[in-house]
Amino acid sequence: MNKLLVVAVLLALLAVSAESFRMPRQAKDEEGPLTQLCNTVKSYYSGAVNTVSDYVETIKGFKLEEKAKNLYTDTTTILSTYNSILQDQIYHLLTSKQ
């Protein structure tokens, strides 16, 4: 158990010391026109995606799907009632002449 603890501590120290030897990347001083164009397109694309995502989240917040289901249910209930009334009126029109 003690050997395992010593090995773990040594590995942790090795990892910390190895991380300190990393050299930072050096960026190019000049960007070409193709790189600038690609960066511009990427920024416009990410802006458009973020805007659409915001709109979708806003629409989900309105609970439109639930409202549409309620509207459909209410409409079919009302139409079935009026349909029954209309059928009854037609039936009485046809049977009263006999």
PDB file of C-alpha atoms in Angstrom:
ATOM      1  CA  MET A   1       0.000   0.000   0.000  1.00  0.00           C
ATOM      2  CA  ASN A   2       2.837   2.375   0.840  1.00  0.00           C
ATOM      3  CA  LYS A   3       4.569   1.598  -2.466  1.00  0.00           C
ATOM      4  CA  LEU A   4       1.412   2.427  -4.354  1.00  0.00           C
ATOM      5  CA  LEU A   5       1.144   5.754  -2.541  1.00  0.00           C
ATOM      6  CA  VAL A   6       4.788   6.617  -3.287  1.00  0.00           C
ATOM      7  CA  VAL A   7       4.346   5.744  -6.976  1.00  0.00           C
ATOM      8  CA  ALA A   8       1.191   7.878  -7.171  1.00  0.00           C
ATOM      9  CA  VAL A   9       2.949  10.869  -5.595  1.00  0.00           C
ATOM     10  CA  LEU A  10       5.938  10.495  -7.926  1.00  0.00           C
ATOM     11  CA  LEU A  11       3.651  10.311 -10.967  1.00  0.00           C
ATOM     12  CA  ALA A  12       1.800  13.419  -9.835  1.00  0.00           C
ATOM     13  CA  LEU A  13       5.070  15.332  -9.409  1.00  0.00           C
ATOM     14  CA  LEU A  14       6.278  14.132 -12.796  1.00  0.00           C
ATOM     15  CA  ALA A  15       3.046  15.272 -14.432  1.00  0.00           C
ATOM     16  CA  VAL A  16       3.254  18.723 -12.813  1.00  0.00           C
ATOM     17  CA  SER A  17       6.885  19.183 -13.790  1.00  0.00           C
ATOM     18  CA  ALA A  18       6.262  17.951 -17.351  1.00  0.00           C
ATOM     19  CA  GLU A  19       3.427  20.426 -17.734  1.00  0.00           C
ATOM     20  CA  SER A  20       5.702  23.336 -16.835  1.00  0.00           C
ATOM     21  CA  PHE A  21       8.053  22.501 -19.744  1.00  0.00           C
ATOM     22  CA  ARG A  22       5.417  23.137 -22.390  1.00  0.00           C
ATOM     23  CA  MET A  23       6.301  25.816 -24.866  1.00  0.00           C
ATOM     24  CA  PRO A  24       3.548  28.192 -25.958  1.00  0.00           C
ATOM     25  CA  ARG A  25       2.626  28.161 -29.629  1.00  0.00           C
ATOM     26  CA  GLN A  26       3.873  31.023 -31.662  1.00  0.00           C
ATOM     27  CA  ALA A  27       1.215  32.570 -33.827  1.00  0.00           C
ATOM     28  CA  LYS A  28       1.973  33.725 -37.326  1.00  0.00           C
ATOM     29  CA  ASP A  29       2.448  37.435 -37.622  1.00  0.00           C
ATOM     30  CA  GLU A  30       0.687  37.675 -40.964  1.00  0.00           C
ATOM     31  CA  GLU A  31      -2.622  36.218 -41.951  1.00  0.00           C
ATOM     32  CA  GLY A  32      -3.337  35.597 -45.586  1.00  0.00           C
ATOM     33  CA  PRO A  33      -6.494  36.739 -47.332  1.00  0.00           C
ATOM     34  CA  LEU A  34      -7.824  33.176 -47.409  1.00  0.00           C
ATOM     35  CA  THR A  35      -7.411  32.861 -43.641  1.00  0.00           C
ATOM     36  CA  GLN A  36      -9.166  36.184 -43.099  1.00  0.00           C
ATOM     37  CA  LEU A  37     -12.001  35.112 -45.394  1.00  0.00           C
ATOM     38  CA  CYS A  38     -12.385  31.793 -43.577  1.00  0.00           C
ATOM     39  CA  ASN A  39     -12.417  33.526 -40.188  1.00  0.00           C
ATOM     40  CA  THR A  40     -15.045  35.995 -41.402  1.00  0.00           C
ATOM     41  CA  VAL A  41     -17.259  33.214 -42.761  1.00  0.00           C
ATOM     42  CA  LYS A  42     -16.873  31.235 -39.531  1.00  0.00           C
ATOM     43  CA  SER A  43     -17.833  34.241 -37.430  1.00  0.00           C
ATOM     44  CA  TYR A  44     -20.935  34.948 -39.557  1.00  0.00           C
ATOM     45  CA  TYR A  45     -21.909  31.269 -39.438  1.00  0.00           C
ATOM     46  CA  SER A  46     -21.522  31.035 -35.670  1.00  0.00           C
ATOM     47  CA  GLY A  47     -23.494  34.262 -35.240  1.00  0.00           C
ATOM     48  CA  ALA A  48     -26.311  32.906 -37.403  1.00  0.00           C
ATOM     49  CA  VAL A  49     -26.365  29.606 -35.509  1.00  0.00           C
ATOM     50  CA  ASN A  50     -26.497  31.435 -32.180  1.00  0.00           C
ATOM     51  CA  THR A  51     -29.341  33.668 -33.388  1.00  0.00           C
ATOM     52  CA  VAL A  52     -31.382  30.711 -34.624  1.00  0.00           C
ATOM     53  CA  SER A  53     -30.744  28.833 -31.376  1.00  0.00           C
ATOM     54  CA  ASP A  54     -31.989  31.844 -29.412  1.00  0.00           C
ATOM     55  CA  TYR A  55     -35.141  32.019 -31.557  1.00  0.00           C
ATOM     56  CA  VAL A  56     -35.794  28.295 -31.077  1.00  0.00           C
ATOM     57  CA  GLU A  57     -35.426  28.617 -27.320  1.00  0.00           C
ATOM     58  CA  THR A  58     -37.787  31.603 -27.329  1.00  0.00           C
ATOM     59  CA  ILE A  59     -40.379  29.691 -29.347  1.00  0.00           C
ATOM     60  CA  LYS A  60     -40.094  26.715 -26.996  1.00  0.00           C
ATOM     61  CA  GLY A  61     -40.721  29.126 -24.138  1.00  0.00           C
ATOM     62  CA  PHE A  62     -44.058  30.108 -25.678  1.00  0.00           C
ATOM     63  CA  LYS A  63     -45.267  26.477 -25.469  1.00  0.00           C
ATOM     64  CA  LEU A  64     -46.794  26.723 -28.949  1.00  0.00           C
ATOM     65  CA  GLU A  65     -47.103  22.971 -29.344  1.00  0.00           C
ATOM     66  CA  GLU A  66     -49.300  22.694 -26.270  1.00  0.00           C
ATOM     67  CA  LYS A  67     -51.409  25.652 -27.398  1.00  0.00           C
ATOM     68  CA  ALA A  68     -51.853  24.112 -30.858  1.00  0.00           C
ATOM     69  CA  LYS A  69     -53.007  20.818 -29.326  1.00  0.00           C
ATOM     70  CA  ASN A  70     -55.504  22.650 -27.121  1.00  0.00           C
ATOM     71  CA  LEU A  71     -56.769  24.659 -30.085  1.00  0.00           C
ATOM     72  CA  TYR A  72     -57.219  21.476 -32.139  1.00  0.00           C
ATOM     73  CA  THR A  73     -59.090  19.755 -29.311  1.00  0.00           C
ATOM     74  CA  ASP A  74     -61.379  22.746 -28.751  1.00  0.00           C
ATOM     75  CA  THR A  75     -62.052  23.170 -32.464  1.00  0.00           C
ATOM     76  CA  THR A  76     -62.913  19.518 -33.033  1.00  0.00           C
ATOM     77  CA  THR A  77     -65.250  19.568 -30.026  1.00  0.00           C
ATOM     78  CA  ILE A  78     -67.072  22.651 -31.293  1.00  0.00           C
ATOM     79  CA  LEU A  79     -67.264  21.379 -34.868  1.00  0.00           C
ATOM     80  CA  SER A  80     -68.589  17.992 -33.784  1.00  0.00           C
ATOM     81  CA  THR A  81     -71.346  19.753 -31.810  1.00  0.00           C
ATOM     82  CA  TYR A  82     -72.358  21.915 -34.791  1.00  0.00           C
ATOM     83  CA  ASN A  83     -72.079  18.908 -37.093  1.00  0.00           C
ATOM     84  CA  SER A  84     -74.533  17.011 -34.893  1.00  0.00           C
ATOM     85  CA  ILE A  85     -76.931  19.961 -34.905  1.00  0.00           C
ATOM     86  CA  LEU A  86     -76.705  20.224 -38.707  1.00  0.00           C
ATOM     87  CA  GLN A  87     -77.312  16.489 -39.134  1.00  0.00           C
ATOM     88  CA  ASP A  88     -80.356  16.714 -36.886  1.00  0.00           C
ATOM     89  CA  GLN A  89     -81.746  19.660 -38.858  1.00  0.00           C
ATOM     90  CA  ILE A  90     -81.252  17.857 -42.176  1.00  0.00           C
ATOM     91  CA  TYR A  91     -82.886  14.725 -40.799  1.00  0.00           C
ATOM     92  CA  HIS A  92     -85.945  16.663 -39.642  1.00  0.00           C
ATOM     93  CA  LEU A  93     -86.192  18.505 -42.959  1.00  0.00           C
ATOM     94  CA  LEU A  94     -86.207  15.224 -44.866  1.00  0.00           C
ATOM     95  CA  THR A  95     -88.545  13.331 -42.551  1.00  0.00           C
ATOM     96  CA  SER A  96     -91.103  16.114 -42.073  1.00  0.00           C
ATOM     97  CA  LYS A  97     -92.066  16.069 -45.790  1.00  0.00           C
ATOM     98  CA  GLN A  98     -93.151  12.461 -45.662  1.00  0.00           C
TER      99      GLN A  98
END
